[in-house]
Tab-separated table of N, CA and C and ligand atoms in Angstrom:
chain	number	residue	atom	x	y	z
G	1	MET	N	130.669	111.464	59.984
G	1	MET	CA	131.623	111.643	61.074
G	1	MET	C	132.964	111.042	60.670
G	2	PRO	N	134.039	111.718	60.945
G	2	PRO	CA	135.349	111.176	60.555
G	2	PRO	C	135.694	109.954	61.393
G	3	PRO	N	136.577	109.106	60.867
G	3	PRO	CA	136.977	107.939	61.654
G	3	PRO	C	137.711	108.365	62.911
G	4	LYS	N	137.527	107.571	63.945
G	4	LYS	CA	138.271	107.820	65.188
G	4	LYS	C	139.543	106.977	65.129
G	5	VAL	N	140.669	107.601	65.411
G	5	VAL	CA	141.957	106.912	65.337
G	5	VAL	C	142.390	106.496	66.739
G	6	ASP	N	142.675	105.212	66.878
G	6	ASP	CA	143.276	104.728	68.124
G	6	ASP	C	144.785	104.931	67.988
G	7	ARG	N	145.304	105.908	68.653
G	7	ARG	CA	146.709	106.291	68.468
G	7	ARG	C	147.672	105.225	68.995
G	8	GLU	N	147.194	104.388	69.877
G	8	GLU	CA	148.051	103.290	70.358
G	8	GLU	C	148.236	102.236	69.276
G	9	LYS	N	147.177	101.988	68.528
G	9	LYS	CA	147.224	100.931	67.515
G	9	LYS	C	147.841	101.406	66.201
G	10	CYS	N	147.641	102.646	65.842
G	10	CYS	CA	148.140	103.150	64.553
G	10	CYS	C	149.670	103.188	64.571
G	11	ASP	N	150.274	102.512	63.565
G	11	ASP	CA	151.737	102.542	63.468
G	11	ASP	C	152.186	103.321	62.237
G	12	GLY	N	151.227	104.042	61.622
G	12	GLY	CA	151.582	104.834	60.445
G	12	GLY	C	151.846	103.996	59.209
G	13	CYS	N	151.432	102.732	59.253
G	13	CYS	CA	151.695	101.814	58.131
G	13	CYS	C	153.163	101.873	57.729
G	14	LYS	N	153.991	101.595	58.672
G	14	LYS	CA	155.444	101.680	58.444
G	14	LYS	C	155.904	100.878	57.232
G	15	ALA	N	155.207	99.771	56.978
G	15	ALA	CA	155.652	98.898	55.893
G	15	ALA	C	155.270	99.431	54.513
G	16	GLU	N	154.486	100.476	54.459
G	16	GLU	CA	153.987	100.984	53.176
G	16	GLU	C	154.643	102.315	52.818
G	17	LYS	N	154.728	102.585	51.520
G	17	LYS	CA	155.227	103.888	51.068
G	17	LYS	C	154.267	104.989	51.496
G	18	GLU	N	152.988	104.687	51.319
G	18	GLU	CA	151.933	105.621	51.731
G	18	GLU	C	150.960	104.819	52.572
G	19	SER	N	150.512	105.386	53.662
G	19	SER	CA	149.644	104.604	54.546
G	19	SER	C	148.385	104.156	53.809
G	20	LEU	N	147.836	103.021	54.240
G	20	LEU	CA	146.691	102.453	53.532
G	20	LEU	C	145.466	103.346	53.639
G	21	CYS	N	145.279	103.992	54.781
G	21	CYS	CA	144.102	104.861	54.891
G	21	CYS	C	144.233	106.070	53.965
G	22	GLU	N	145.451	106.543	53.759
G	22	GLU	CA	145.651	107.637	52.795
G	22	GLU	C	145.374	107.151	51.384
G	23	GLN	N	145.832	105.928	51.090
G	23	GLN	CA	145.656	105.412	49.732
G	23	GLN	C	144.192	105.260	49.336
G	24	VAL	N	143.368	104.806	50.272
G	24	VAL	CA	142.007	104.443	49.871
G	24	VAL	C	140.984	105.560	50.032
G	25	CYS	N	141.297	106.603	50.759
G	25	CYS	CA	140.273	107.631	50.985
G	25	CYS	C	139.933	108.350	49.679
G	26	PRO	N	138.701	108.261	49.242
G	26	PRO	CA	138.332	108.886	47.972
G	26	PRO	C	138.366	110.410	48.033
G	27	GLY	N	138.345	110.956	49.213
G	27	GLY	CA	138.374	112.414	49.345
G	27	GLY	C	139.753	112.944	49.719
G	28	ASP	N	140.758	112.056	49.753
G	28	ASP	CA	142.116	112.460	50.144
G	28	ASP	C	142.113	113.163	51.508
G	29	LEU	N	141.374	112.598	52.428
G	29	LEU	CA	141.205	113.256	53.731
G	29	LEU	C	142.156	112.728	54.792
G	30	MET	N	142.551	111.466	54.657
G	30	MET	CA	143.408	110.888	55.696
G	30	MET	C	144.851	111.313	55.477
G	31	HIS	N	145.522	111.526	56.578
G	31	HIS	CA	146.867	112.092	56.509
G	31	HIS	C	147.633	111.629	57.742
G	32	LEU	N	148.963	111.556	57.594
G	32	LEU	CA	149.789	111.248	58.760
G	32	LEU	C	150.361	112.539	59.323
G	33	GLY	N	150.290	112.670	60.631
G	33	GLY	CA	150.874	113.842	61.274
G	33	GLY	C	152.378	113.664	61.445
G	34	GLU	N	153.006	114.651	62.005
G	34	GLU	CA	154.460	114.577	62.226
G	34	GLU	C	154.829	113.411	63.133
G	35	ASP	N	153.887	113.007	63.964
G	35	ASP	CA	154.129	111.874	64.858
G	35	ASP	C	153.840	110.531	64.194
G	36	GLN	N	153.554	110.565	62.862
G	36	GLN	CA	153.275	109.349	62.083
G	36	GLN	C	152.010	108.636	62.542
G	37	LYS	N	151.085	109.386	63.075
G	37	LYS	CA	149.763	108.857	63.418
G	37	LYS	C	148.750	109.472	62.451
G	38	ALA	N	147.773	108.646	62.054
G	38	ALA	CA	146.797	109.105	61.075
G	38	ALA	C	145.766	110.022	61.709
G	39	PHE	N	145.261	110.935	60.884
G	39	PHE	CA	144.118	111.750	61.296
G	39	PHE	C	143.369	112.189	60.043
G	40	CYS	N	142.127	112.555	60.252
G	40	CYS	CA	141.305	113.051	59.154
G	40	CYS	C	141.453	114.566	59.140
G	41	ARG	N	142.034	115.081	58.052
G	41	ARG	CA	142.381	116.511	58.066
G	41	ARG	C	141.211	117.430	57.759
G	42	MET	N	140.132	116.892	57.205
G	42	MET	CA	138.951	117.731	56.953
G	42	MET	C	137.706	116.959	57.398
G	43	PRO	N	137.491	116.871	58.696
G	43	PRO	CA	136.413	116.014	59.221
G	43	PRO	C	135.047	116.309	58.612
G	44	ARG	N	134.785	117.534	58.300
G	44	ARG	CA	133.456	117.857	57.770
G	44	ARG	C	133.245	117.316	56.366
G	45	ASP	N	134.321	116.979	55.683
G	45	ASP	CA	134.195	116.461	54.323
G	45	ASP	C	134.076	114.942	54.278
G	46	CYS	N	134.247	114.283	55.426
G	46	CYS	CA	134.154	112.818	55.456
G	46	CYS	C	132.695	112.401	55.307
G	47	TRP	N	132.455	111.474	54.388
G	47	TRP	CA	131.075	111.029	54.184
G	47	TRP	C	130.867	109.585	54.639
G	48	ASP	N	131.728	109.134	55.551
G	48	ASP	CA	131.503	107.839	56.197
G	48	ASP	C	131.478	106.661	55.241
G	49	CYS	N	132.338	106.704	54.244
G	49	CYS	CA	132.335	105.566	53.320
G	49	CYS	C	132.983	104.337	53.957
G	50	MET	N	133.773	104.539	54.986
G	50	MET	CA	134.419	103.473	55.761
G	50	MET	C	135.543	102.763	55.029
G	51	SER	N	135.947	103.268	53.895
G	51	SER	CA	137.048	102.621	53.165
G	51	SER	C	138.307	102.573	54.013
G	52	CYS	N	138.625	103.657	54.680
G	52	CYS	CA	139.853	103.696	55.490
G	52	CYS	C	139.746	102.711	56.649
G	53	ILE	N	138.567	102.606	57.204
G	53	ILE	CA	138.371	101.738	58.364
G	53	ILE	C	138.559	100.274	57.966
G	54	LYS	N	138.042	99.928	56.794
G	54	LYS	CA	138.198	98.552	56.313
G	54	LYS	C	139.647	98.260	55.935
G	55	ALA	N	140.350	99.260	55.458
G	55	ALA	CA	141.712	99.029	54.955
G	55	ALA	C	142.752	98.960	56.055
G	56	CYS	N	142.483	99.529	57.197
G	56	CYS	CA	143.514	99.626	58.233
G	56	CYS	C	143.921	98.234	58.734
G	57	PRO	N	145.178	97.864	58.572
G	57	PRO	CA	145.614	96.524	58.990
G	57	PRO	C	145.758	96.381	60.498
G	58	LYS	N	145.744	97.483	61.204
G	58	LYS	CA	145.947	97.462	62.651
G	58	LYS	C	144.643	97.559	63.431
G	59	GLY	N	143.545	97.698	62.743
G	59	GLY	CA	142.283	97.882	63.454
G	59	GLY	C	142.287	99.157	64.276
G	60	ALA	N	142.982	100.160	63.760
G	60	ALA	CA	143.156	101.397	64.525
G	60	ALA	C	142.057	102.426	64.259
G	61	LEU	N	141.181	102.114	63.299
G	61	LEU	CA	140.139	103.082	62.944
G	61	LEU	C	138.763	102.510	63.233
G	62	GLU	N	137.881	103.338	63.703
G	62	GLU	CA	136.491	102.934	63.867
G	62	GLU	C	135.611	104.134	63.612
G	63	THR	N	134.378	103.847	63.285
G	63	THR	CA	133.467	104.945	63.008
G	63	THR	C	132.526	105.126	64.177
G	64	ARG	N	132.185	106.364	64.423
G	64	ARG	CA	131.180	106.687	65.431
G	64	ARG	C	129.843	106.800	64.723
G	65	ILE	N	128.846	106.180	65.285
G	65	ILE	CA	127.528	106.252	64.675
G	65	ILE	C	126.954	107.644	64.948
G	66	PRO	N	126.426	108.313	63.921
G	66	PRO	CA	125.912	109.666	64.114
G	66	PRO	C	124.893	109.738	65.248
G	67	TYR	N	124.879	110.864	65.946
G	67	TYR	CA	124.051	110.974	67.139
G	67	TYR	C	122.574	110.765	66.844
G	68	GLN	N	122.172	111.025	65.596
G	68	GLN	CA	120.761	110.813	65.260
G	68	GLN	C	120.403	109.332	65.371
G	69	LEU	N	121.421	108.473	65.265
G	69	LEU	CA	121.168	107.035	65.289
G	69	LEU	C	121.555	106.383	66.604
G	70	GLY	N	122.600	106.893	67.253
G	70	GLY	CA	123.021	106.149	68.430
G	70	GLY	C	123.923	106.903	69.383
G	71	TYR	N	124.025	108.187	69.249
G	71	TYR	CA	124.922	108.983	70.093
G	71	TYR	C	126.357	108.509	69.931
G	72	HIS	N	127.257	109.220	70.525
G	72	HIS	CA	128.666	109.011	70.210
G	72	HIS	C	129.275	107.752	70.814
G	73	VAL	N	128.669	107.184	71.816
G	73	VAL	CA	129.279	105.962	72.366
G	73	VAL	C	129.025	104.755	71.475
G	74	ALA	N	128.023	104.835	70.621
G	74	ALA	CA	127.736	103.722	69.721
G	74	ALA	C	128.778	103.696	68.607
G	75	ARG	N	129.239	102.479	68.254
G	75	ARG	CA	130.257	102.421	67.224
G	75	ARG	C	130.124	101.159	66.353
G	76	LEU	N	130.705	101.241	65.192
G	76	LEU	CA	130.741	100.139	64.243
G	76	LEU	C	132.195	99.869	63.889
G	77	ILE	N	132.608	98.607	64.003
G	77	ILE	CA	134.006	98.285	63.743
G	77	ILE	C	134.055	97.109	62.766
G	78	PRO	N	134.608	97.291	61.601
G	78	PRO	CA	134.712	96.175	60.653
G	78	PRO	C	136.001	95.385	60.844
G	79	MET	N	135.940	94.113	60.547
G	79	MET	CA	137.135	93.271	60.547
G	79	MET	C	137.131	92.525	59.217
G	80	MET	N	138.134	92.809	58.397
G	80	MET	CA	138.174	92.196	57.077
G	80	MET	C	138.774	90.802	57.163
G	81	GLY	N	138.094	89.827	56.574
G	81	GLY	CA	138.643	88.488	56.441
G	81	GLY	C	138.951	88.240	54.977
G	82	THR	N	139.346	87.020	54.648
G	82	THR	CA	139.674	86.724	53.258
G	82	THR	C	138.436	86.818	52.380
G	83	ASN	N	137.359	86.194	52.843
G	83	ASN	CA	136.131	86.194	52.049
G	83	ASN	C	134.952	86.830	52.768
G	84	THR	N	135.202	87.340	53.936
G	84	THR	CA	134.093	87.894	54.713
G	84	THR	C	134.495	89.216	55.366
G	85	ILE	N	133.473	89.946	55.736
G	85	ILE	CA	133.687	91.105	56.590
G	85	ILE	C	132.773	90.936	57.805
G	86	THR	N	133.337	91.136	58.968
G	86	THR	CA	132.566	91.013	60.198
G	86	THR	C	132.419	92.397	60.815
G	87	TRP	N	131.186	92.796	61.025
G	87	TRP	CA	130.900	94.088	61.636
G	87	TRP	C	130.571	93.878	63.104
G	88	THR	N	131.268	94.577	63.967
G	88	THR	CA	130.931	94.586	65.386
G	88	THR	C	130.206	95.890	65.664
G	89	CYS	N	128.996	95.760	66.160
G	89	CYS	CA	128.176	96.931	66.468
G	89	CYS	C	128.010	97.027	67.987
G	90	ILE	N	128.430	98.151	68.538
G	90	ILE	CA	128.297	98.379	69.981
G	90	ILE	C	127.295	99.497	70.162
G	91	ASP	N	126.186	99.193	70.800
G	91	ASP	CA	125.133	100.197	70.868
G	91	ASP	C	125.311	101.114	72.070
G	92	LEU	N	124.361	101.968	72.228
G	92	LEU	CA	124.380	103.008	73.255
G	92	LEU	C	124.588	102.454	74.663
G	93	ASN	N	124.089	101.244	74.899
G	93	ASN	CA	124.179	100.641	76.230
G	93	ASN	C	125.333	99.658	76.366
G	94	GLY	N	126.172	99.614	75.359
G	94	GLY	CA	127.320	98.716	75.411
G	94	GLY	C	127.013	97.317	74.914
G	95	LYS	N	125.789	97.098	74.441
G	95	LYS	CA	125.450	95.769	73.911
G	95	LYS	C	126.201	95.533	72.594
G	96	VAL	N	126.813	94.353	72.498
G	96	VAL	CA	127.643	94.048	71.334
G	96	VAL	C	126.937	93.019	70.457
G	97	GLU	N	126.854	93.321	69.161
G	97	GLU	CA	126.330	92.352	68.197
G	97	GLU	C	127.287	92.273	67.033
G	98	ARG	N	127.401	91.081	66.444
G	98	ARG	CA	128.296	90.914	65.306
G	98	ARG	C	127.524	90.369	64.111
G	99	TYR	N	127.859	90.880	62.947
G	99	TYR	CA	127.230	90.446	61.709
G	99	TYR	C	128.341	90.097	60.738
G	100	GLN	N	128.210	88.945	60.113
G	100	GLN	CA	129.235	88.566	59.149
G	100	GLN	C	128.603	88.403	57.766
G	101	TYR	N	129.269	88.987	56.772
G	101	TYR	CA	128.795	88.907	55.393
G	101	TYR	C	129.934	88.455	54.500
G	102	ARG	N	129.570	87.789	53.431
G	102	ARG	CA	130.595	87.447	52.445
G	102	ARG	C	130.953	88.697	51.659
G	103	ASN	N	132.229	88.817	51.322
G	103	ASN	CA	132.658	89.953	50.515
G	103	ASN	C	132.152	89.800	49.090
G	104	ARG	N	131.925	90.938	48.463
G	104	ARG	CA	131.564	90.908	47.059
G	104	ARG	C	132.742	90.292	46.302
G	105	GLY	N	132.469	89.376	45.428
G	105	GLY	CA	133.546	88.783	44.642
G	105	GLY	C	134.051	87.479	45.225
G	106	SER	N	133.668	87.175	46.482
G	106	SER	CA	134.119	85.891	47.007
G	106	SER	C	133.343	84.795	46.284
G	107	ASP	N	134.027	83.709	45.956
G	107	ASP	CA	133.393	82.719	45.098
G	107	ASP	C	133.007	81.437	45.815
G	108	ASP	N	133.030	81.412	47.133
G	108	ASP	CA	132.566	80.193	47.804
G	108	ASP	C	131.270	80.448	48.521
V	201	SF4	S1	145.837	102.433	57.883
V	201	SF4	FE1	145.650	102.243	60.124
V	201	SF4	S2	147.735	101.825	60.857
V	201	SF4	FE2	147.900	102.618	58.767
V	201	SF4	S3	148.230	104.831	59.065
V	201	SF4	FE3	146.025	104.498	58.762
V	201	SF4	S4	145.182	104.309	60.834
V	201	SF4	FE4	147.399	104.038	60.998
V	202	SF4	S1	135.388	107.251	55.993
V	202	SF4	FE1	135.791	107.431	53.765
V	202	SF4	S2	135.694	109.621	53.334
V	202	SF4	FE2	135.889	109.408	55.553
V	202	SF4	S3	138.099	109.568	55.933
V	202	SF4	FE3	137.609	107.375	55.723
V	202	SF4	S4	137.950	106.862	53.545
V	202	SF4	FE4	137.849	109.119	53.745
């Protein structure tokens, strides 16, 4: 499923030459529209690698968990830290759980 873009939060990565989600997508799927908001231009080609979601500095992207696992209201939202990544998982009933892992390469 392609990432869902929060259009209020997305600022088009104004500070960058090319938006971060465009830079990191291995399939070259993320793109800025004329309104400078990101979107996935070929949703069927997205394989949920979550690179764009992790890279977004505004927290404007989140993934929808496929319906086979949790229907569309369920979502996973990563928050990148210096040495950790925190995943917020919101299930079908709105229950929120958080998991924190050390990033690969962190040395503490
Ligand atoms: S990385 Fe985030 S803020 Fe930047 S263009 Fe993409 S969605 Fe918008
Ligand atoms: S989840 Fe991965 S493949 Fe899909 S749009 Fe984002 S970076 Fe590209």
